[in-house]
Coordinates of C-alpha atoms in Angstrom, one line a residue:
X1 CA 0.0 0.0 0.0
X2 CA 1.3 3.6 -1.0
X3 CA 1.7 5.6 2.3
X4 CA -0.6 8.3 3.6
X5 CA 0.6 11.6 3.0
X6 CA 0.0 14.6 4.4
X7 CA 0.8 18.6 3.3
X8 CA 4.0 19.7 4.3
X9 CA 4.5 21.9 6.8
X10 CA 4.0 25.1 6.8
X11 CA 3.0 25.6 3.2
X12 CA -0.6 25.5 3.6
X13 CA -2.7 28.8 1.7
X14 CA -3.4 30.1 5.2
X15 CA 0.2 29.9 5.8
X16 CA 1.0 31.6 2.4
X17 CA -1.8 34.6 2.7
X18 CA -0.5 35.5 6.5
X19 CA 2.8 35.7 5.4
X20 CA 1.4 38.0 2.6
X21 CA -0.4 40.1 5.2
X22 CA 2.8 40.4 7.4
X23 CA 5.0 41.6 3.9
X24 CA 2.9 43.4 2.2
X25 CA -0.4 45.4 4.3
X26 CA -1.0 47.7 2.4
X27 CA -1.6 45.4 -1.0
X28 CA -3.5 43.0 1.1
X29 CA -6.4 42.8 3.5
X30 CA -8.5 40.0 5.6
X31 CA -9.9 38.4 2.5
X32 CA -9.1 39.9 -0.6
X33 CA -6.1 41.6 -2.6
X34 CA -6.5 45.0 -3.8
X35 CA -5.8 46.7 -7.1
X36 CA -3.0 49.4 -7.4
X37 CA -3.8 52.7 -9.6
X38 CA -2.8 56.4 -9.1
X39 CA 0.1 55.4 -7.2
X40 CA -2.2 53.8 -4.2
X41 CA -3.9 50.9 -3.7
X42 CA -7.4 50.8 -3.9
X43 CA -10.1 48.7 -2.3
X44 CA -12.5 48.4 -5.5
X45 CA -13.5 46.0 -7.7
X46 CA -16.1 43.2 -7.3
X47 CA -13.8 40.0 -5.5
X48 CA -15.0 37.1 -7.1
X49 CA -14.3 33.6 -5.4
X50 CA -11.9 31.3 -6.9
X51 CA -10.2 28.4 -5.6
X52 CA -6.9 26.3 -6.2
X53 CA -6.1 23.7 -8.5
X54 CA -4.2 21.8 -6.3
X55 CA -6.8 20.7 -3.8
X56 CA -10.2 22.9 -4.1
X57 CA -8.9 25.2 -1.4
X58 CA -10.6 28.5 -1.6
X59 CA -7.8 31.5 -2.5
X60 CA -8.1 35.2 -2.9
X61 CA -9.8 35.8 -6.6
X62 CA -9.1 38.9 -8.6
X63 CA -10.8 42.2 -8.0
X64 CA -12.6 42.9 -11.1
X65 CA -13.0 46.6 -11.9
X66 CA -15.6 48.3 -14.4
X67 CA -14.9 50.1 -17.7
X68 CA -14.6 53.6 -16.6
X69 CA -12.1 52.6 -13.4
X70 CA -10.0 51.2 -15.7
X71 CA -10.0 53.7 -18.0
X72 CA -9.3 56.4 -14.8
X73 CA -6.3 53.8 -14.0
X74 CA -5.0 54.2 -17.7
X75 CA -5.3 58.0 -17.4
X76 CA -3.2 57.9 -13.9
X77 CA -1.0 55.7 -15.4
X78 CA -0.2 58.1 -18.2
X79 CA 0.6 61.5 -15.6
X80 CA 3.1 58.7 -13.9
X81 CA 4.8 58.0 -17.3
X82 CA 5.6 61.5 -18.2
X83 CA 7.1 62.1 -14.7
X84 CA 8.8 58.8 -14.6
X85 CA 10.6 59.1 -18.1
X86 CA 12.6 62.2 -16.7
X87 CA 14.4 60.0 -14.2
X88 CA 17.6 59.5 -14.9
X89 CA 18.7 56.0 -15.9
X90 CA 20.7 55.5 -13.1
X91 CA 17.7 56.3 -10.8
X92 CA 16.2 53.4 -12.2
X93 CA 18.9 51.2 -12.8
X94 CA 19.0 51.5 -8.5
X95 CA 14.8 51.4 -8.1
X96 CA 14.8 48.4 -10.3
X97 CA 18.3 46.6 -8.6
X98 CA 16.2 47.3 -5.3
X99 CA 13.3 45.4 -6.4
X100 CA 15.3 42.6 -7.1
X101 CA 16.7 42.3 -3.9
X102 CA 13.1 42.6 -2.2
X103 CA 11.9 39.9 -4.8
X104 CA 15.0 37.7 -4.1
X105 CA 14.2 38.1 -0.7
X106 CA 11.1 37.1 -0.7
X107 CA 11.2 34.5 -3.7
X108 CA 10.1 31.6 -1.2
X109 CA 6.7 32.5 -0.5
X110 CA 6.7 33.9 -4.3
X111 CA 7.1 30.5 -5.3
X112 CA 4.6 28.9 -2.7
X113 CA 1.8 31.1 -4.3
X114 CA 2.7 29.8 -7.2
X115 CA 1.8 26.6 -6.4
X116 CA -1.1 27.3 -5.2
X117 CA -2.5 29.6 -7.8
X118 CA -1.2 27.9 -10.5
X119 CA -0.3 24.4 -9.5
X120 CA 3.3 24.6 -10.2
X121 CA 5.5 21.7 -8.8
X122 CA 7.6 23.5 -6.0
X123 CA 10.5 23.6 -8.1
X124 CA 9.2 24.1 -11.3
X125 CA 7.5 27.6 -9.2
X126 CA 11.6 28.4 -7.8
X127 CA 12.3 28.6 -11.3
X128 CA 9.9 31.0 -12.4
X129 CA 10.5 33.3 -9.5
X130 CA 14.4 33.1 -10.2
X131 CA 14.1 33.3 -13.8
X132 CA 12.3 36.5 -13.3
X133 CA 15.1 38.2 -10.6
X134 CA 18.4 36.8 -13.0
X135 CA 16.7 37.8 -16.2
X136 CA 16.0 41.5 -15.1
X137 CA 19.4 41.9 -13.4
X138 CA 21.3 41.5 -17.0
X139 CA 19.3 43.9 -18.2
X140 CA 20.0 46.4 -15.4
X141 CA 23.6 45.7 -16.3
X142 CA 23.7 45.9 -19.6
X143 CA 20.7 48.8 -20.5
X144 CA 23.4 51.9 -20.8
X145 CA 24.7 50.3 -24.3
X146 CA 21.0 49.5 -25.2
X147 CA 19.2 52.8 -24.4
X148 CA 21.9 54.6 -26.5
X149 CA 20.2 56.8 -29.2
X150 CA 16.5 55.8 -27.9
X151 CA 13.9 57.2 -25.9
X152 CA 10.8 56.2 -23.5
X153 CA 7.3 55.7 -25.5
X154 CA 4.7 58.2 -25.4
X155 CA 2.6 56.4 -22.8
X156 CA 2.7 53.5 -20.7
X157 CA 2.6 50.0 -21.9
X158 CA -0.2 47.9 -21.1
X159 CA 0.6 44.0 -20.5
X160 CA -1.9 41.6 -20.9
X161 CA -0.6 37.9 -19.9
X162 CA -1.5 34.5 -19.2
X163 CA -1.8 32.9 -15.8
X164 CA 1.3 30.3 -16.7
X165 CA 4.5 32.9 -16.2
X166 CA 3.6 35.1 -13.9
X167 CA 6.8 35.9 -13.1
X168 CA 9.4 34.8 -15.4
X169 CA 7.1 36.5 -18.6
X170 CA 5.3 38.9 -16.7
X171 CA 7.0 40.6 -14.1
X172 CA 10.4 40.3 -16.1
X173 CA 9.0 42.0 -19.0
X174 CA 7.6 44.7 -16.5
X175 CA 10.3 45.7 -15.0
X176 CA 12.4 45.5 -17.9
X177 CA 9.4 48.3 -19.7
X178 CA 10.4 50.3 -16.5
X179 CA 14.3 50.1 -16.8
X180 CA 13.6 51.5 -20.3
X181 CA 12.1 54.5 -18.8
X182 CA 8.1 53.2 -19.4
X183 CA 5.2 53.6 -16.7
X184 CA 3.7 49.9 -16.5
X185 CA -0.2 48.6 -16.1
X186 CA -0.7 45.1 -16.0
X187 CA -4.3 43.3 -15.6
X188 CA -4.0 40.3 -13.7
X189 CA -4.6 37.1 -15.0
X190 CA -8.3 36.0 -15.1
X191 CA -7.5 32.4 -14.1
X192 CA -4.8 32.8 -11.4
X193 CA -1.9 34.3 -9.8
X194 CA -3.3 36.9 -8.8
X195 CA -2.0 37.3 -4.9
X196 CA 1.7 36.5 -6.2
X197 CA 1.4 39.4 -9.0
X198 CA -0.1 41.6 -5.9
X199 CA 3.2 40.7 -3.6
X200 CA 5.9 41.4 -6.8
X201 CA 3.7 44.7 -7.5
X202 CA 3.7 45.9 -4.2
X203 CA 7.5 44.8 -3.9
X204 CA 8.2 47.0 -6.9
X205 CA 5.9 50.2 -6.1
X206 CA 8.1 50.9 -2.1
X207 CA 10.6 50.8 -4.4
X208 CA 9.0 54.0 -6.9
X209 CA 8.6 51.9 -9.9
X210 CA 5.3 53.4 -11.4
X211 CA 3.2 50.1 -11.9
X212 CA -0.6 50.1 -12.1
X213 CA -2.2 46.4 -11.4
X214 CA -5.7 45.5 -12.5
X215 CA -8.2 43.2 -12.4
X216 CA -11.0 42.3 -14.9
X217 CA -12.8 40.8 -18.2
X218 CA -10.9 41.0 -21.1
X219 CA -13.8 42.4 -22.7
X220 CA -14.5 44.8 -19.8
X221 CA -11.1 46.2 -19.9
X222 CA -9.8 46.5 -23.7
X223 CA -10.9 49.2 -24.2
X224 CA -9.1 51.0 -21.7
X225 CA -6.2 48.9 -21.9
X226 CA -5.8 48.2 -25.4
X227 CA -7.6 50.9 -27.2
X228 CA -7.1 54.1 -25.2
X229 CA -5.4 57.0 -26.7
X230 CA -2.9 56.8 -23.6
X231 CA -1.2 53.5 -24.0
X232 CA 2.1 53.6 -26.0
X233 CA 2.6 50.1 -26.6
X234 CA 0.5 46.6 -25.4
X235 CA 1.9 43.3 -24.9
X236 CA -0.2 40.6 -24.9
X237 CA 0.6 37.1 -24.1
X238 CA -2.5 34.2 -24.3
X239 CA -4.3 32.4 -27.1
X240 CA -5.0 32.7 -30.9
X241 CA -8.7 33.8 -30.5
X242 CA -8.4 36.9 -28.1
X243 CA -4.7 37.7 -30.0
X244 CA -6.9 38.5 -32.7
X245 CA -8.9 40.6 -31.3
X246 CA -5.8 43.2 -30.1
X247 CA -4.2 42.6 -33.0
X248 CA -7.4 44.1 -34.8
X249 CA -7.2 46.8 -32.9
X250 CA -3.7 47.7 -32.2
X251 CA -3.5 47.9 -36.2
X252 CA -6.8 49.7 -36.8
X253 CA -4.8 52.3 -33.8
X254 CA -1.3 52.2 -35.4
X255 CA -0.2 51.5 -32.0
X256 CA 3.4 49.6 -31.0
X257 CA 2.3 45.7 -30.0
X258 CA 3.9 42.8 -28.7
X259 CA 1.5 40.1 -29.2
X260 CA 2.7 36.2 -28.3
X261 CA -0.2 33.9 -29.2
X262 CA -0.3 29.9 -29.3
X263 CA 1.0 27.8 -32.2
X264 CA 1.4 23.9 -32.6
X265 CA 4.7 23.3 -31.8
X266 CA 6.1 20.4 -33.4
X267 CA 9.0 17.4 -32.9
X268 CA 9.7 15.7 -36.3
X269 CA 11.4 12.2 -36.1
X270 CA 13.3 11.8 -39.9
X271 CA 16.1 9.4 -40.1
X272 CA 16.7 8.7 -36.3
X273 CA 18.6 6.5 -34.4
X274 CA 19.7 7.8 -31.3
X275 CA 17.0 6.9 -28.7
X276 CA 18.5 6.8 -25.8
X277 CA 19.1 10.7 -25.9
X278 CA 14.8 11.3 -27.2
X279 CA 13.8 8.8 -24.1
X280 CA 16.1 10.7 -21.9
X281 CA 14.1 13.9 -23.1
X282 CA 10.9 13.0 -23.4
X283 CA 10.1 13.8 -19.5
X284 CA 11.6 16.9 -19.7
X285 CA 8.9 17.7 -22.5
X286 CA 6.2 17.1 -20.0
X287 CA 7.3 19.9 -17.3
X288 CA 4.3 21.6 -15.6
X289 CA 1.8 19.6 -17.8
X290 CA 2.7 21.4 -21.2
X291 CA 1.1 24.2 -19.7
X292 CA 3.4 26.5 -21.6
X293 CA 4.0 28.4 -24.7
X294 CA 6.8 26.3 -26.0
X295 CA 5.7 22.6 -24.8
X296 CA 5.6 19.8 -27.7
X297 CA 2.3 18.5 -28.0
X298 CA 3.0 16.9 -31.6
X299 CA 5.3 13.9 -32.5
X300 CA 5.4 14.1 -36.4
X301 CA 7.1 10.6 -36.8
X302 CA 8.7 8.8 -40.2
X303 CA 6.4 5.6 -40.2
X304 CA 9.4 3.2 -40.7
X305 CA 10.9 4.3 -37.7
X306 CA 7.4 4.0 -35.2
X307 CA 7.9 0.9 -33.3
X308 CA 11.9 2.1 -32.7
X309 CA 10.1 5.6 -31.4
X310 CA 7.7 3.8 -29.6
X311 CA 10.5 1.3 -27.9
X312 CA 11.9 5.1 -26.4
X313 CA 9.1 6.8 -25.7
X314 CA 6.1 4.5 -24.1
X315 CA 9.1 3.4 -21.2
X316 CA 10.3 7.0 -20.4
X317 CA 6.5 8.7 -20.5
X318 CA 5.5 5.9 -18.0
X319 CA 8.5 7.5 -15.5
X320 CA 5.9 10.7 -15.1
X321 CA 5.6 12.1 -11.5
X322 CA 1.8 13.7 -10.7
X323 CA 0.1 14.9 -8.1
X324 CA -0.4 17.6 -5.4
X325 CA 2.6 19.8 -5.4
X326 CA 3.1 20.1 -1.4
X327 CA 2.4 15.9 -0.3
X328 CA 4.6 14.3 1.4
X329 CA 5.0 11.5 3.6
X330 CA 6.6 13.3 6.6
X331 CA 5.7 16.7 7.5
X332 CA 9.2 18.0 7.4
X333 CA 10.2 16.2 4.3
X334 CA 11.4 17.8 1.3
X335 CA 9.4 19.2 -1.5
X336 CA 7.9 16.2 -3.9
X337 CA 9.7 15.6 -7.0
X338 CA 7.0 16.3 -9.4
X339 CA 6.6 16.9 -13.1
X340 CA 3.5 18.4 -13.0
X341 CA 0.9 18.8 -10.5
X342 CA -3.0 19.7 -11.5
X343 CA -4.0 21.7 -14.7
X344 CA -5.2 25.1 -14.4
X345 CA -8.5 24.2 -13.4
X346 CA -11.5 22.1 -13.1
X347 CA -12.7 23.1 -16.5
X348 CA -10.1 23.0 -18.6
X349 CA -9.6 19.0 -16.8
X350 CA -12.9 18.3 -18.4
X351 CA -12.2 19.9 -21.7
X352 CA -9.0 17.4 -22.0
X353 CA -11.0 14.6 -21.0
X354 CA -13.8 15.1 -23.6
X355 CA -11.0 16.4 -26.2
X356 CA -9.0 13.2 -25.8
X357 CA -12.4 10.9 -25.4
X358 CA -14.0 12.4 -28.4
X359 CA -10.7 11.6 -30.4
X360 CA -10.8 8.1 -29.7
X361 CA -14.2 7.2 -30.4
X362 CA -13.2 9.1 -34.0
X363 CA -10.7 7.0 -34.2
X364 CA -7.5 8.1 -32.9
X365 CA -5.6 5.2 -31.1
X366 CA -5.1 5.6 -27.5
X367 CA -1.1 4.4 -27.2
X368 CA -0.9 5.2 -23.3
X369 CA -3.0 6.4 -20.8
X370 CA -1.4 7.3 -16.9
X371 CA -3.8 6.5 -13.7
X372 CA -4.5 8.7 -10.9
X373 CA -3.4 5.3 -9.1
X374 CA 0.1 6.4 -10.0
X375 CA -0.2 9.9 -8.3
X376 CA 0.4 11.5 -5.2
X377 CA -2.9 12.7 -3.4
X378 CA -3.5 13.9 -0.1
X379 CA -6.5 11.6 1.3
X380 CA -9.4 12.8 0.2
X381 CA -8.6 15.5 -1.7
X382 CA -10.4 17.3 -4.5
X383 CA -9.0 16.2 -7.5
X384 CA -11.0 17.5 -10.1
X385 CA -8.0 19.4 -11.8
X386 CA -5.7 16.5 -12.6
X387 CA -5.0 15.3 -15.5
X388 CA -3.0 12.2 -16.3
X389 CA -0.6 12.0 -19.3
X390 CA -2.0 10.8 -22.7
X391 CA -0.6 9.6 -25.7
X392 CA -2.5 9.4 -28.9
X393 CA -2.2 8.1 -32.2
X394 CA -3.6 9.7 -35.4
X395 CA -5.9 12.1 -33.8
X396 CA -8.8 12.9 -36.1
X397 CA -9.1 16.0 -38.5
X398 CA -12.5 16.8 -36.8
X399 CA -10.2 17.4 -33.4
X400 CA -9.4 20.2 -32.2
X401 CA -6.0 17.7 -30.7
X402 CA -5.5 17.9 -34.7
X403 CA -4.5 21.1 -35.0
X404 CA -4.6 23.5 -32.3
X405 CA -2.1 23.1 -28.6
X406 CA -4.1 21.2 -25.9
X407 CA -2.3 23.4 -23.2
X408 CA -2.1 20.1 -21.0
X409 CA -0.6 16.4 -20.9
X410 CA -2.1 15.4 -23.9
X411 CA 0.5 14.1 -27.1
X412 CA -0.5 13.5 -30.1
X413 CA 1.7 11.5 -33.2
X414 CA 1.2 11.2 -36.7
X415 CA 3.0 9.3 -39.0
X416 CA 4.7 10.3 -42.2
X417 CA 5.7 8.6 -45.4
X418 CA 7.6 11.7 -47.3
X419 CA 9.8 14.6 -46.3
X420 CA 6.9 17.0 -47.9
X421 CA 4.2 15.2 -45.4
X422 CA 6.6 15.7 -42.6
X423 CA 7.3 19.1 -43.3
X424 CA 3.2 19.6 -43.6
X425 CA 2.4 18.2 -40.2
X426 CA 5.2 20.1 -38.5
X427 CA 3.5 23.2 -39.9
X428 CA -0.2 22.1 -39.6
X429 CA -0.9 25.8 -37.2
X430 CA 0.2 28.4 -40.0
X431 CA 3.0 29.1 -37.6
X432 CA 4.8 28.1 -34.1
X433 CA 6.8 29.6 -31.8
X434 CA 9.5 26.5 -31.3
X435 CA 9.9 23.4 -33.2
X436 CA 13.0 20.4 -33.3
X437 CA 13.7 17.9 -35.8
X438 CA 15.2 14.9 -34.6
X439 CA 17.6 13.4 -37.4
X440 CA 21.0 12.1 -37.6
X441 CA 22.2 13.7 -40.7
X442 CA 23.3 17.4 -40.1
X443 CA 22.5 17.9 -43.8
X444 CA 18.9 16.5 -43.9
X445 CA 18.6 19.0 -40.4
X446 CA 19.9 22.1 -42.4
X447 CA 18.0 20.8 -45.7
X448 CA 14.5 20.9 -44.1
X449 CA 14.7 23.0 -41.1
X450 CA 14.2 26.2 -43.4
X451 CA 11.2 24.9 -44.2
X452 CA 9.8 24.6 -40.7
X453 CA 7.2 27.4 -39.4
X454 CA 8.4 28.3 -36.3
X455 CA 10.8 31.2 -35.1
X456 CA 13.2 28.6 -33.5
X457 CA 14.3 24.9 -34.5
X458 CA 16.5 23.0 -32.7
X459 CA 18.4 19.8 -34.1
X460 CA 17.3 17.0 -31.8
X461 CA 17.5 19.0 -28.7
X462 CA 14.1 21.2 -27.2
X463 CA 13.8 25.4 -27.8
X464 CA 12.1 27.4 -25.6
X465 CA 12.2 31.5 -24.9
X466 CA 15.4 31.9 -24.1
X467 CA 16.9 34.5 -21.3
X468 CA 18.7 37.7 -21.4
X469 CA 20.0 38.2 -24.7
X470 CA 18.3 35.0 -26.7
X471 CA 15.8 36.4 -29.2
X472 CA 11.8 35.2 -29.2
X473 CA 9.5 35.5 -31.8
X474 CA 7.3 33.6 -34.1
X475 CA 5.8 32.4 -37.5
X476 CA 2.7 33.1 -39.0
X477 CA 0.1 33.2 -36.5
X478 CA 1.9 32.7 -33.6
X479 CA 3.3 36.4 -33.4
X480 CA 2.4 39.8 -34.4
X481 CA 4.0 42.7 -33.6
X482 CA 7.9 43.4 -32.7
X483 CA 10.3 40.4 -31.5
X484 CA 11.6 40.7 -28.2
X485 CA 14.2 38.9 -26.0
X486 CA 17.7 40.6 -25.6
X487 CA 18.0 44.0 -26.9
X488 CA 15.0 43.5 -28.9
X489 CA 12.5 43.7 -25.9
X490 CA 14.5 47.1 -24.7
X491 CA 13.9 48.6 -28.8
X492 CA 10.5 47.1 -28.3
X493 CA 9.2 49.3 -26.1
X494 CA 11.2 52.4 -26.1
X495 CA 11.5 55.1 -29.8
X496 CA 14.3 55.1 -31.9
X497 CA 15.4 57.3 -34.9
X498 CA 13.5 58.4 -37.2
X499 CA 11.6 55.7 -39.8
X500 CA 13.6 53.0 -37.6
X501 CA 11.9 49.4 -39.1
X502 CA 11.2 47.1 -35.9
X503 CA 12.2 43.2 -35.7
X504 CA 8.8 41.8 -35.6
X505 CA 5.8 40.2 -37.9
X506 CA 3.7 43.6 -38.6
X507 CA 1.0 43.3 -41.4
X508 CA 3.1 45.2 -44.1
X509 CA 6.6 43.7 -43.2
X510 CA 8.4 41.0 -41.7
X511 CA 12.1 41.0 -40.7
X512 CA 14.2 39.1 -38.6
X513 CA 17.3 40.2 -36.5

């Protein structure tokens, strides 16, 4: 029999939101966060409930404001960015070094909200938090060189993000917009993380760096944060669908735009033989549930080659580690080795489920299929957010598992006969943000990789975003707007000389750095 496990101590949400209370007062009260505008924070907005993924616990939900708040936000925002890009550069090199050091010291309960907000694995939510300090503090060492010749924007820039990075994507790129000499808003994430963004803002704003943090609809707030006269720039991170809609607008505007949207990202399998390096990485590919931007979700695999494929990857998916990110046997035991805990929520479970049911009874070919039997529960617990790895073969056309990222555990394979079908299936999203092509021959690699939708490739080994000064962009549908990462996410969001052309994918040009 498994043994009973229990939480481990000290890391309950109770835990977490006092220690929130004791850091940060004035960002926090009893039972709810509050949102930050005019340089204060402000006890409005409607608090709706929300609870974890990890167990059903009930945690602080975001404070959703109306239309005209917002847009009284956006209008504070602005008076902050015209006094804020008169500081000198030094000024903020120190203001921004400081908020490191608060952040660093306090990265611990950073990351446990995390896990609680977003089900991260303990050290999957470490990483975020220290991807976040490191990444900024190259940038406050190296922005002299990369501010030479530019200037702040007009207005603040308004970041719209996912709930997956709410640290490593969001509050790096936030800080980085204020290095650069920007005022920052950011709306909070609709479907969590919004108490850890609440501790990093509040962090930031002792140390004078003019953020404004905001909760609501998407459809409540764009106008304000999207369409308003006063925003110099947006950057957007999230899905195809709502990418659309800013990128409609930003273009209708004229406005700067950073917009990261979804793609299929691909692994192609092409004359292969080393399998002991794929099995070795398959795991790897499974890291907080392919909840991410630049997970593989698609094998595309030569057929001759299947049952070798198979041989390396059925054994090494079967290794997977699930289950509540903060069980353990002993209360004073370490932090479980996980690879993912629960998805984001209970819906999004339930969509997999039917996605991956719905494919099978079409006809895709169920290849493996993990058991909550394998996973690590507290007794009891509310489970309804879990999803269990899955592996299927030849997913229908009528699917959306066909041709659109499942944002969960979910692989799919199809199997090739030609070079041109394997190029087609690694490009079946009209664009990706990573992609890899597993073949032996460097030549075959360097033949087809040109031919490969997405902004990076690698040869056998996984891409992902990068840090400091790796470049990110992507293909087709996946990007619109300027390419960041590096230098590039400095010239995104500051003005340069005169008829300067941006890096990016804009609708009447495309060039790559």
């Amino acid at each position: 029999m498994p043994p009973t496990l229990t939480l481990k101590s000290g890391t309950s949400w109770d835990d977490a939101w006092q220690r929130c209370l004791t850091v940060a007062p004035e960002a926090f009260r009893d039972d709810r966060v509050l949102n930050l505008w005019n340089a204060a924070w402000q006890a409005d907005g409607r608090a709706l409930p929300a609870v974890s993924p990890v167990d059903g616990t009930p945690v602080a939900g975001p404070p959703r404001l109306d239309r005209a708040t917002a847009r009284q936000a956006v209008r504070a925002a602005l008076d902050q960015h015209r006094a804020w890009r008169h500081v000198p550069l030094p000024e903020r090199r120190a203001r921004v070094a400081a908020t490191l050091d608060a952040l660093a010291e306090h990265r611990g309960l950073l990351a446990l909200l995390l896990v609680w907000e977003i089900g991260k694995p303990w050290r999957l939510a470490r990483a975020d938090v220290d991807r976040a300090i490191d990444g900024v503090r190259w940038y406050v060492d190296g922005i002299d060189t990369m501010l030479d010749g530019r200037a702040p924007l007009d207005g603040p820039v308004s970041n719209i993000a996912s709930w997956n990075y709410p640290m490593s994507v969001l509050v790096h790129a936030l800080l980085v917009q204020a290095l650069a000499g920007n005022a920052v808003v950011a709306k909070t994430p609709t479907d969590g993380g919004v108490a850890c963004l609440t501790l990093a803002t509040a962090l930031a704003a002792r140390e004078g760096i003019p953020v404004t943090l905001v909760s609501g609809s998407g459809g409540e707030l764009s106008e304000a944060l999207v369409r308003a006269p006063e925003i110099g720039c947006v950057s957007f991170v999230g899905g195809r669908d709502t990418g659309a809609a800013v990128a409609t607008a930003v273009a209708d505007l004229g406005k700067r735009h950073i917009l990261e949207q979804e793609g299929l990202n691909t692994w192609g399998v092409w004359n292969f033989s080393d399998w002991e390096t794929l099995s070795a990485t398959v795991p790897k590919l499974f890291d907080y549930g392919k909840q991410r931007c630049t997970a593989y979700p698609r094998f595309v695999v030569q057929r001759s080659l299947f049952d070798a494929f198979l041989a390396a990857y059925l054994p090494a998916v079967r290794t997977l580690r699930t289950g509540h990110p903060l069980a353990v046997e002993h209360p004073d035991d370490p932090y479980p080795a996980l690879d993912f805990g629960p998805v984001i929520n209970a819906a999004k479970a339930k969509e997999l489920h039917d996605q991956v049911a719905q494919a099978i009874d079409r006809g895709a070919v169920p290849l493996h299929r993990g058991t909550a039997a394998d996973a690590r529960f507290l007794p009891g617990q509310d489970t309804s957010a879990y999803v269990q790895p899955v592996t299927l073969l030849n997913p229908p056309r009528s699917s959306p598992l066909h041709h659109a990222e499942p944002f969960g555990p979910v692989d799919t394979i199809v199997l090739v006969d030609t070079e041109a079908e394997l190029l087609a299936a690694m490009n079946a999203s009209n664009g990706a943000l990573v992609a890899t092509l597993s073949t032996d021959e460097r030549a075959t690699f360097d033949r087809l990789a040109p031919h490969i939708r997405a902004f990076k490739i690698g040869h056998g080994v996984p891409r992902s975003r990068g840090d400091r000064d790796e470049l990110f962009g992507g293909f087709g549908a996946s990007w619109r707007g300027a390419f960041v990462g590096g230098e590039l996410l400095v010239r995104a969001v500051t003005r340069g000389p005169a008829g300067e052309t941006m890096p990016g994918n804009f609708p009447d040009h495309r060039l790559t750095p």
